[in-house]
PDB file of C-alpha atoms in Angstrom:
ATOM      1  CA  MET X 124      -8.474 -28.604  33.490  1.00 44.00           C
ATOM      2  CA  ASN X 125      -9.673 -25.336  32.085  1.00 47.00           C
ATOM      3  CA  ASN X 126      -7.709 -22.363  32.596  1.00 49.00           C
ATOM      4  CA  SER X 127      -9.511 -19.786  30.700  1.00 47.00           C
ATOM      5  CA  VAL X 128     -10.594 -16.345  32.178  1.00 46.00           C
ATOM      6  CA  ASP X 129     -13.975 -16.007  33.276  1.00 51.00           C
ATOM      7  CA  TYR X 130     -14.613 -12.782  31.923  1.00 53.00           C
ATOM      8  CA  ARG X 131     -17.652 -11.414  29.858  1.00 58.00           C
ATOM      9  CA  PRO X 132     -17.038  -8.277  27.923  1.00 61.00           C
ATOM     10  CA  GLU X 133     -19.540  -5.514  27.877  1.00 67.00           C
ATOM     11  CA  PRO X 134     -20.522  -3.578  25.082  1.00 70.00           C
ATOM     12  CA  ASN X 135     -18.922  -0.190  24.799  1.00 74.00           C
ATOM     13  CA  LEU X 136     -20.167   2.548  22.247  1.00 81.00           C
ATOM     14  CA  ALA X 137     -17.371   4.727  22.792  1.00 81.00           C
ATOM     15  CA  TYR X 138     -14.864   2.432  21.139  1.00 79.00           C
ATOM     16  CA  ALA X 139     -17.168   1.224  18.433  1.00 83.00           C
ATOM     17  CA  VAL X 140     -17.848   4.989  17.713  1.00 87.00           C
ATOM     18  CA  VAL X 141     -13.939   5.574  17.636  1.00 82.00           C
ATOM     19  CA  PHE X 142     -13.408   2.910  15.234  1.00 83.00           C
ATOM     20  CA  GLY X 143     -16.388   3.097  13.237  1.00 87.00           C
ATOM     21  CA  SER X 144     -15.486   6.782  12.794  1.00 86.00           C
ATOM     22  CA  VAL X 145     -11.999   6.101  11.720  1.00 84.00           C
ATOM     23  CA  MET X 146     -13.663   2.853   9.159  1.00 86.00           C
ATOM     24  CA  VAL X 147     -15.769   6.004   7.955  1.00 87.00           C
ATOM     25  CA  LEU X 148     -13.159   8.069   6.818  1.00 84.00           C
ATOM     26  CA  GLY X 149     -10.507   5.868   5.977  1.00 83.00           C
ATOM     27  CA  LEU X 150     -12.377   3.542   3.467  1.00 85.00           C
ATOM     28  CA  PRO X 151     -13.129   6.248   1.213  1.00 86.00           C
ATOM     29  CA  LEU X 152     -10.144   8.588   1.587  1.00 83.00           C
ATOM     30  CA  ASN X 153      -7.804   5.794   0.807  1.00 82.00           C
ATOM     31  CA  ALA X 154      -9.954   4.413  -1.863  1.00 84.00           C
ATOM     32  CA  VAL X 155     -10.078   7.784  -3.710  1.00 85.00           C
ATOM     33  CA  SER X 156      -6.558   8.042  -3.143  1.00 81.00           C
ATOM     34  CA  MET X 157      -5.919   4.914  -4.741  1.00 82.00           C
ATOM     35  CA  TRP X 158      -7.786   5.621  -7.818  1.00 84.00           C
ATOM     36  CA  ILE X 159      -6.170   9.001  -8.293  1.00 81.00           C
ATOM     37  CA  LEU X 160      -2.510   7.824  -8.051  1.00 79.00           C
ATOM     38  CA  LEU X 161      -3.530   4.525 -10.449  1.00 80.00           C
ATOM     39  CA  ARG X 162      -5.276   7.090 -13.092  1.00 80.00           C
ATOM     40  CA  ARG X 163      -2.897   9.663 -12.936  1.00 76.00           C
ATOM     41  CA  HIS X 164       0.502   7.935 -12.385  1.00 71.00           C
ATOM     42  CA  SER X 165      -0.035   4.222 -13.710  1.00 72.00           C
ATOM     43  CA  LEU X 166       2.756   3.093 -11.193  1.00 78.00           C
ATOM     44  CA  LYS X 167       5.456   4.419 -13.359  1.00 81.00           C
ATOM     45  CA  SER X 168       7.324   6.386 -10.906  1.00 86.00           C
ATOM     46  CA  SER X 169       8.942   4.902  -7.749  1.00 89.00           C
ATOM     47  CA  ASN X 170       6.991   7.861  -5.441  1.00 88.00           C
ATOM     48  CA  ALA X 171       3.734   6.286  -6.960  1.00 88.00           C
ATOM     49  CA  ILE X 172       4.280   2.669  -6.171  1.00 92.00           C
ATOM     50  CA  PHE X 173       5.412   3.578  -2.737  1.00 93.00           C
ATOM     51  CA  MET X 174       2.299   5.859  -2.312  1.00 89.00           C
ATOM     52  CA  VAL X 175      -0.007   3.466  -3.628  1.00 91.00           C
ATOM     53  CA  ASN X 176       1.119   0.667  -1.116  1.00 93.00           C
ATOM     54  CA  LEU X 177       0.762   3.077   1.646  1.00 91.00           C
ATOM     55  CA  ALA X 178      -2.746   3.449   0.574  1.00 89.00           C
ATOM     56  CA  ILE X 179      -3.090  -0.335   0.834  1.00 91.00           C
ATOM     57  CA  SER X 180      -1.731  -0.771   3.981  1.00 91.00           C
ATOM     58  CA  ASP X 181      -4.058   1.743   5.397  1.00 88.00           C
ATOM     59  CA  LEU X 182      -7.162  -0.058   3.561  1.00 89.00           C
ATOM     60  CA  LEU X 183      -5.911  -3.081   5.225  1.00 90.00           C
ATOM     61  CA  LEU X 184      -6.318  -1.453   8.524  1.00 87.00           C
ATOM     62  CA  VAL X 185      -9.867  -0.422   7.765  1.00 89.00           C
ATOM     63  CA  ILE X 186     -10.696  -4.091   6.892  1.00 88.00           C
ATOM     64  CA  SER X 187      -9.776  -5.021  10.224  1.00 87.00           C
ATOM     65  CA  LEU X 188     -12.356  -2.409  11.742  1.00 88.00           C
ATOM     66  CA  PRO X 189     -15.696  -4.058  10.873  1.00 90.00           C
ATOM     67  CA  MET X 190     -15.334  -6.689  13.338  1.00 89.00           C
ATOM     68  CA  ARG X 191     -14.111  -4.007  15.928  1.00 87.00           C
ATOM     69  CA  VAL X 192     -16.882  -2.227  15.682  1.00 89.00           C
ATOM     70  CA  TYR X 193     -19.251  -5.270  16.187  1.00 89.00           C
ATOM     71  CA  TYR X 194     -17.485  -6.484  19.047  1.00 87.00           C
ATOM     72  CA  TYR X 195     -17.764  -3.193  20.919  1.00 86.00           C
ATOM     73  CA  ALA X 196     -21.301  -2.305  19.922  1.00 88.00           C
ATOM     74  CA  THR X 197     -22.247  -5.820  20.816  1.00 87.00           C
ATOM     75  CA  GLY X 198     -19.445  -7.476  23.450  1.00 82.00           C
ATOM     76  CA  THR X 199     -19.760 -10.564  21.581  1.00 84.00           C
ATOM     77  CA  TRP X 200     -16.991 -12.075  19.356  1.00 85.00           C
ATOM     78  CA  PRO X 201     -18.808 -14.392  16.755  1.00 86.00           C
ATOM     79  CA  LEU X 202     -16.003 -15.720  14.847  1.00 86.00           C
ATOM     80  CA  SER X 203     -13.049 -18.373  15.665  1.00 84.00           C
ATOM     81  CA  SER X 204     -10.111 -17.347  17.692  1.00 83.00           C
ATOM     82  CA  LYS X 205      -7.837 -17.634  14.437  1.00 86.00           C
ATOM     83  CA  ALA X 206     -10.045 -14.843  12.984  1.00 88.00           C
ATOM     84  CA  CYS X 207      -9.417 -12.617  16.129  1.00 87.00           C
ATOM     85  CA  ILE X 208      -5.719 -13.030  15.264  1.00 87.00           C
ATOM     86  CA  TYR X 209      -5.956 -12.251  11.641  1.00 89.00           C
ATOM     87  CA  ILE X 210      -7.897  -9.186  12.304  1.00 89.00           C
ATOM     88  CA  THR X 211      -5.715  -8.287  15.269  1.00 86.00           C
ATOM     89  CA  MET X 212      -2.521  -8.965  13.092  1.00 87.00           C
ATOM     90  CA  LEU X 213      -4.157  -6.501  10.084  1.00 87.00           C
ATOM     91  CA  PHE X 214      -4.682  -3.783  12.821  1.00 83.00           C
ATOM     92  CA  ARG X 215      -0.797  -3.988  14.149  1.00 82.00           C
ATOM     93  CA  ASN X 216       0.686  -4.443  10.922  1.00 88.00           C
ATOM     94  CA  ASN X 217      -0.368  -0.822   9.604  1.00 86.00           C
ATOM     95  CA  ILE X 218       2.063   0.873  11.765  1.00 85.00           C
ATOM     96  CA  ARG X 219       4.900  -1.258  10.504  1.00 89.00           C
ATOM     97  CA  SER X 220       4.061  -1.468   7.073  1.00 92.00           C
ATOM     98  CA  SER X 221       2.951   2.640   6.832  1.00 90.00           C
ATOM     99  CA  SER X 222       5.985   3.876   8.520  1.00 91.00           C
ATOM    100  CA  ILE X 223       8.296   2.231   6.292  1.00 93.00           C
ATOM    101  CA  PHE X 224       6.472   3.317   3.172  1.00 94.00           C
ATOM    102  CA  ILE X 225       6.403   6.901   4.018  1.00 93.00           C
ATOM    103  CA  THR X 226      10.146   6.620   5.088  1.00 94.00           C
ATOM    104  CA  PHE X 227      10.537   5.483   1.452  1.00 95.00           C
ATOM    105  CA  ILE X 228       8.520   8.172   0.185  1.00 93.00           C
ATOM    106  CA  SER X 229      10.634  10.932   2.057  1.00 92.00           C
ATOM    107  CA  VAL X 230      13.840   9.323   0.770  1.00 93.00           C
ATOM    108  CA  ASP X 231      12.835   9.018  -2.609  1.00 92.00           C
ATOM    109  CA  ARG X 232      12.056  12.821  -2.492  1.00 90.00           C
ATOM    110  CA  LEU X 233      15.490  13.479  -1.066  1.00 90.00           C
ATOM    111  CA  LEU X 234      17.097  11.718  -3.622  1.00 91.00           C
ATOM    112  CA  ALA X 235      15.225  13.471  -6.517  1.00 88.00           C
ATOM    113  CA  VAL X 236      15.877  17.038  -4.558  1.00 87.00           C
ATOM    114  CA  VAL X 237      19.487  16.599  -3.572  1.00 88.00           C
ATOM    115  CA  TYR X 238      20.818  14.113  -5.767  1.00 88.00           C
ATOM    116  CA  PRO X 239      18.514  14.260  -8.934  1.00 85.00           C
ATOM    117  CA  LEU X 240      21.429  13.073 -11.250  1.00 85.00           C
ATOM    118  CA  ARG X 241      23.090  10.300  -9.532  1.00 86.00           C
ATOM    119  CA  SER X 242      20.060   9.040  -8.226  1.00 85.00           C
ATOM    120  CA  ARG X 243      18.006   8.903 -11.751  1.00 84.00           C
ATOM    121  CA  HIS X 244      19.116   5.236 -12.393  1.00 88.00           C
ATOM    122  CA  ARG X 245      18.118   4.186  -8.759  1.00 88.00           C
ATOM    123  CA  ARG X 246      14.704   5.626  -8.640  1.00 89.00           C
ATOM    124  CA  THR X 247      13.236   3.094 -11.027  1.00 91.00           C
ATOM    125  CA  ALA X 248       9.884   0.927 -10.648  1.00 90.00           C
ATOM    126  CA  SER X 249      11.809  -1.796 -10.707  1.00 92.00           C
ATOM    127  CA  ASN X 250      13.683  -1.499  -7.654  1.00 94.00           C
ATOM    128  CA  ALA X 251      10.758   0.529  -5.993  1.00 94.00           C
ATOM    129  CA  TRP X 252       8.588  -2.801  -6.509  1.00 94.00           C
ATOM    130  CA  LYS X 253      11.758  -4.981  -4.871  1.00 95.00           C
ATOM    131  CA  SER X 254      11.565  -2.472  -1.843  1.00 95.00           C
ATOM    132  CA  VAL X 255       7.802  -3.157  -1.588  1.00 96.00           C
ATOM    133  CA  ALA X 256       8.286  -6.648  -1.769  1.00 96.00           C
ATOM    134  CA  LEU X 257      11.056  -6.671   0.751  1.00 96.00           C
ATOM    135  CA  VAL X 258       8.517  -4.487   3.366  1.00 95.00           C
ATOM    136  CA  TRP X 259       5.371  -7.035   2.803  1.00 95.00           C
ATOM    137  CA  LEU X 260       7.821  -9.990   3.223  1.00 96.00           C
ATOM    138  CA  PHE X 261       9.585  -8.345   6.501  1.00 93.00           C
ATOM    139  CA  VAL X 262       5.551  -7.946   7.793  1.00 92.00           C
ATOM    140  CA  LEU X 263       4.808 -11.937   7.207  1.00 92.00           C
ATOM    141  CA  VAL X 264       7.712 -12.891   8.627  1.00 92.00           C
ATOM    142  CA  VAL X 265       7.069 -10.461  11.933  1.00 89.00           C
ATOM    143  CA  ASN X 266       3.750 -12.212  11.994  1.00 89.00           C
ATOM    144  CA  ILE X 267       4.838 -15.768  12.545  1.00 88.00           C
ATOM    145  CA  PRO X 268       6.205 -15.175  16.109  1.00 86.00           C
ATOM    146  CA  GLU X 269       3.355 -12.815  17.099  1.00 83.00           C
ATOM    147  CA  GLY X 270       0.705 -14.508  15.538  1.00 84.00           C
ATOM    148  CA  LEU X 271       1.951 -17.610  17.833  1.00 85.00           C
ATOM    149  CA  GLU X 272       2.116 -15.541  20.737  1.00 81.00           C
ATOM    150  CA  LEU X 273      -1.442 -14.152  20.368  1.00 80.00           C
ATOM    151  CA  ALA X 274      -2.464 -17.533  20.048  1.00 81.00           C
ATOM    152  CA  LYS X 275      -1.129 -18.581  23.018  1.00 79.00           C
ATOM    153  CA  ASN X 276      -2.502 -15.833  25.302  1.00 74.00           C
ATOM    154  CA  LEU X 277      -6.046 -16.330  23.609  1.00 73.00           C
ATOM    155  CA  LYS X 278      -5.897 -19.622  25.523  1.00 74.00           C
ATOM    156  CA  SER X 279      -6.451 -17.748  28.681  1.00 67.00           C
ATOM    157  CA  VAL X 280      -9.739 -16.275  27.767  1.00 64.00           C
ATOM    158  CA  ASN X 281     -12.965 -17.541  26.730  1.00 62.00           C
ATOM    159  CA  GLU X 282     -13.968 -17.638  23.263  1.00 64.00           C
ATOM    160  CA  SER X 283     -16.451 -14.829  23.174  1.00 70.00           C
ATOM    161  CA  ILE X 284     -13.411 -11.996  23.790  1.00 76.00           C
ATOM    162  CA  CYS X 285     -11.250 -10.803  21.254  1.00 80.00           C
ATOM    163  CA  PHE X 286      -8.939  -8.031  21.490  1.00 74.00           C
ATOM    164  CA  GLU X 287      -9.226  -7.974  25.489  1.00 66.00           C
ATOM    165  CA  PHE X 288      -6.530 -10.226  27.691  1.00 49.00           C
ATOM    166  CA  ASN X 289      -5.531 -10.547  31.069  1.00 46.00           C
ATOM    167  CA  ARG X 290      -2.684  -8.128  31.782  1.00 45.00           C
ATOM    168  CA  GLN X 291      -0.940 -10.261  34.322  1.00 42.00           C
ATOM    169  CA  GLN X 292      -0.648 -12.922  31.458  1.00 44.00           C
ATOM    170  CA  TRP X 293       0.312 -10.812  28.529  1.00 45.00           C
ATOM    171  CA  PRO X 294       3.873  -9.750  29.080  1.00 47.00           C
ATOM    172  CA  GLN X 295       5.590  -7.640  27.021  1.00 53.00           C
ATOM    173  CA  SER X 296       7.055  -9.403  23.592  1.00 62.00           C
ATOM    174  CA  ALA X 297      10.379  -8.720  21.935  1.00 68.00           C
ATOM    175  CA  MET X 298       8.147  -7.010  18.980  1.00 70.00           C
ATOM    176  CA  SER X 299       7.068  -4.409  21.176  1.00 71.00           C
ATOM    177  CA  TYR X 300      10.423  -3.452  21.694  1.00 77.00           C
ATOM    178  CA  LEU X 301      11.503  -3.863  17.894  1.00 81.00           C
ATOM    179  CA  GLN X 302       8.390  -2.122  16.924  1.00 79.00           C
ATOM    180  CA  LEU X 303       9.516   1.031  18.811  1.00 82.00           C
ATOM    181  CA  VAL X 304      13.285   0.803  17.335  1.00 86.00           C
ATOM    182  CA  LEU X 305      11.817   0.582  14.123  1.00 87.00           C
ATOM    183  CA  VAL X 306       9.749   3.563  14.492  1.00 87.00           C
ATOM    184  CA  VAL X 307      12.331   5.724  15.932  1.00 89.00           C
ATOM    185  CA  THR X 308      14.842   4.764  13.402  1.00 90.00           C
ATOM    186  CA  LEU X 309      12.561   5.564  10.575  1.00 90.00           C
ATOM    187  CA  LEU X 310      11.412   8.830  12.293  1.00 90.00           C
ATOM    188  CA  THR X 311      15.248  10.109  12.641  1.00 92.00           C
ATOM    189  CA  VAL X 312      15.619   8.896   8.608  1.00 92.00           C
ATOM    190  CA  ASN X 313      12.569  11.262   8.075  1.00 91.00           C
ATOM    191  CA  LEU X 314      13.941  14.091  10.264  1.00 92.00           C
ATOM    192  CA  VAL X 315      17.398  14.061   8.695  1.00 92.00           C
ATOM    193  CA  SER X 316      15.576  13.959   5.155  1.00 90.00           C
ATOM    194  CA  THR X 317      13.419  16.596   5.820  1.00 89.00           C
ATOM    195  CA  ALA X 318      16.601  18.822   7.204  1.00 90.00           C
ATOM    196  CA  LEU X 319      18.478  18.027   3.882  1.00 90.00           C
ATOM    197  CA  VAL X 320      15.797  18.682   1.348  1.00 88.00           C
ATOM    198  CA  SER X 321      14.822  22.087   3.562  1.00 86.00           C
ATOM    199  CA  CYS X 322      18.544  23.331   2.990  1.00 87.00           C
ATOM    200  CA  THR X 323      18.947  22.217  -0.831  1.00 84.00           C
ATOM    201  CA  LEU X 324      15.791  24.286  -1.600  1.00 81.00           C
ATOM    202  CA  HIS X 325      16.382  27.062   0.227  1.00 77.00           C
ATOM    203  CA  ARG X 326      19.761  27.238  -1.894  1.00 76.00           C
ATOM    204  CA  ARG X 327      18.099  26.657  -5.076  1.00 66.00           C
ATOM    205  CA  LEU X 328      14.944  28.133  -5.003  1.00 58.00           C
ATOM    206  CA  ASN X 329      14.265  31.829  -5.513  1.00 54.00           C
ATOM    207  CA  ASP X 330      11.741  32.637  -7.786  1.00 47.00           C
ATOM    208  CA  SER X 331       7.808  32.817  -6.896  1.00 43.00           C
ATOM    209  CA  ALA X 332       7.011  29.731  -9.520  1.00 44.00           C
ATOM    210  CA  LYS X 333       9.776  27.693  -7.681  1.00 51.00           C
ATOM    211  CA  VAL X 334       8.796  28.866  -4.119  1.00 45.00           C
ATOM    212  CA  ASN X 335       5.518  26.705  -4.701  1.00 50.00           C
ATOM    213  CA  ASN X 336       7.092  23.750  -5.876  1.00 62.00           C
ATOM    214  CA  LYS X 337       9.272  23.748  -2.790  1.00 64.00           C
ATOM    215  CA  VAL X 338       6.116  24.364  -0.482  1.00 66.00           C
ATOM    216  CA  ASN X 339       4.495  21.401  -2.007  1.00 69.00           C
ATOM    217  CA  VAL X 340       7.530  19.273  -1.535  1.00 71.00           C
ATOM    218  CA  MET X 341       8.149  20.309   1.811  1.00 74.00           C
ATOM    219  CA  LEU X 342       4.525  19.791   2.458  1.00 76.00           C
ATOM    220  CA  ILE X 343       5.221  15.906   2.028  1.00 77.00           C
ATOM    221  CA  PHE X 344       7.636  15.970   4.503  1.00 78.00           C
ATOM    222  CA  ALA X 345       5.516  18.066   7.189  1.00 80.00           C
ATOM    223  CA  MET X 346       2.606  15.244   6.459  1.00 79.00           C
ATOM    224  CA  ASN X 347       5.291  12.394   7.231  1.00 78.00           C
ATOM    225  CA  LEU X 348       6.435  13.985  10.218  1.00 78.00           C
ATOM    226  CA  VAL X 349       2.875  14.623  11.634  1.00 78.00           C
ATOM    227  CA  MET X 350       2.169  10.782  11.183  1.00 77.00           C
ATOM    228  CA  PHE X 351       5.291   9.587  13.154  1.00 76.00           C
ATOM    229  CA  THR X 352       4.983  12.201  15.987  1.00 75.00           C
ATOM    230  CA  ILE X 353       1.098  11.976  16.344  1.00 75.00           C
ATOM    231  CA  CYS X 354       0.386   8.133  15.230  1.00 70.00           C
ATOM    232  CA  PHE X 355       3.322   6.142  15.164  1.00 70.00           C
ATOM    233  CA  LEU X 356       5.688   7.030  17.762  1.00 68.00           C
ATOM    234  CA  PRO X 357       2.786   7.561  20.595  1.00 71.00           C
ATOM    235  CA  VAL X 358       1.629   4.122  20.208  1.00 67.00           C
ATOM    236  CA  SER X 359       4.835   2.405  19.714  1.00 64.00           C
ATOM    237  CA  ILE X 360       5.863   3.826  23.309  1.00 68.00           C
ATOM    238  CA  GLY X 361       2.284   3.391  24.943  1.00 62.00           C
ATOM    239  CA  VAL X 362       2.626  -0.160  24.114  1.00 59.00           C
ATOM    240  CA  LEU X 363       5.606  -0.606  26.529  1.00 61.00           C
ATOM    241  CA  ILE X 364       4.569   1.597  29.399  1.00 61.00           C
ATOM    242  CA  ILE X 365       0.739   1.141  29.666  1.00 51.00           C
ATOM    243  CA  LYS X 366      -0.338  -0.253  33.080  1.00 42.00           C
ATOM    244  CA  ARG X 367      -1.386  -3.665  32.960  1.00 44.00           C
ATOM    245  CA  HIS X 368      -3.977  -3.366  35.466  1.00 39.00           C
ATOM    246  CA  GLU X 369      -5.556  -0.330  33.699  1.00 41.00           C
ATOM    247  CA  ILE X 370      -8.405  -1.137  30.951  1.00 41.00           C
ATOM    248  CA  SER X 371      -8.763   2.000  28.804  1.00 45.00           C
ATOM    249  CA  LEU X 372      -9.496   3.299  25.101  1.00 45.00           C
ATOM    250  CA  TRP X 373      -5.625   3.997  25.079  1.00 42.00           C
ATOM    251  CA  TYR X 374      -4.785   0.495  25.611  1.00 44.00           C
ATOM    252  CA  VAL X 375      -7.576  -1.231  23.298  1.00 47.00           C
ATOM    253  CA  LEU X 376      -6.582   1.222  20.645  1.00 48.00           C
ATOM    254  CA  LEU X 377      -3.238  -0.316  21.008  1.00 47.00           C
ATOM    255  CA  LEU X 378      -4.132  -4.039  20.445  1.00 51.00           C
TER     256      LEU X 378
END
């Protein structure tokens, strides 16, 4: 007995344009960032290692976008259901890995500014690589149950569909709650790090040359907080509160 949903997706150029724009902007920007980091820093500092892996995380997101553009431009999915799962996981992993790497960057700057001497032996390239390996291992472990859940739910739709599912057969998973807890926790760490670094710089820096350095340091923290408050947190909350009977651009972006 075939229980798949008899639904034929229609092309949606608006979705294709959104994902295409992200792809066109994200690919060169992240590629240039990686080139600069590798050329100037040669992965000898913990901060450079975290930033390179952040760029890799974003590039993996960009890799997942061409097939999304094709799907929404044509309304057809030419690949297998397994390919749909892999591409979906690449897309979803970006929030988890990027939020962790951004937090690592913030904590690394916190230690460098607030505890420069005591943290010197901790902020090594070796420790940074160990931390990065644990992050990617965590991401892969999370992918196992989530990938199985995606495979199960894909059976309820026909083979020409990807990224769209029957809301009534798509219950909120434990990963949706785990992701929100992860993002809120990491946002809290970033807020605390920003406050501590700001207070420390305010006490120590007085001359104009050092003020410029202070601005550069605080700019990093400001950009990190913007990423959390504009991108990571709204998406994580939206996964839980979105109404299942609505098909909107917001829902599609969350998948």
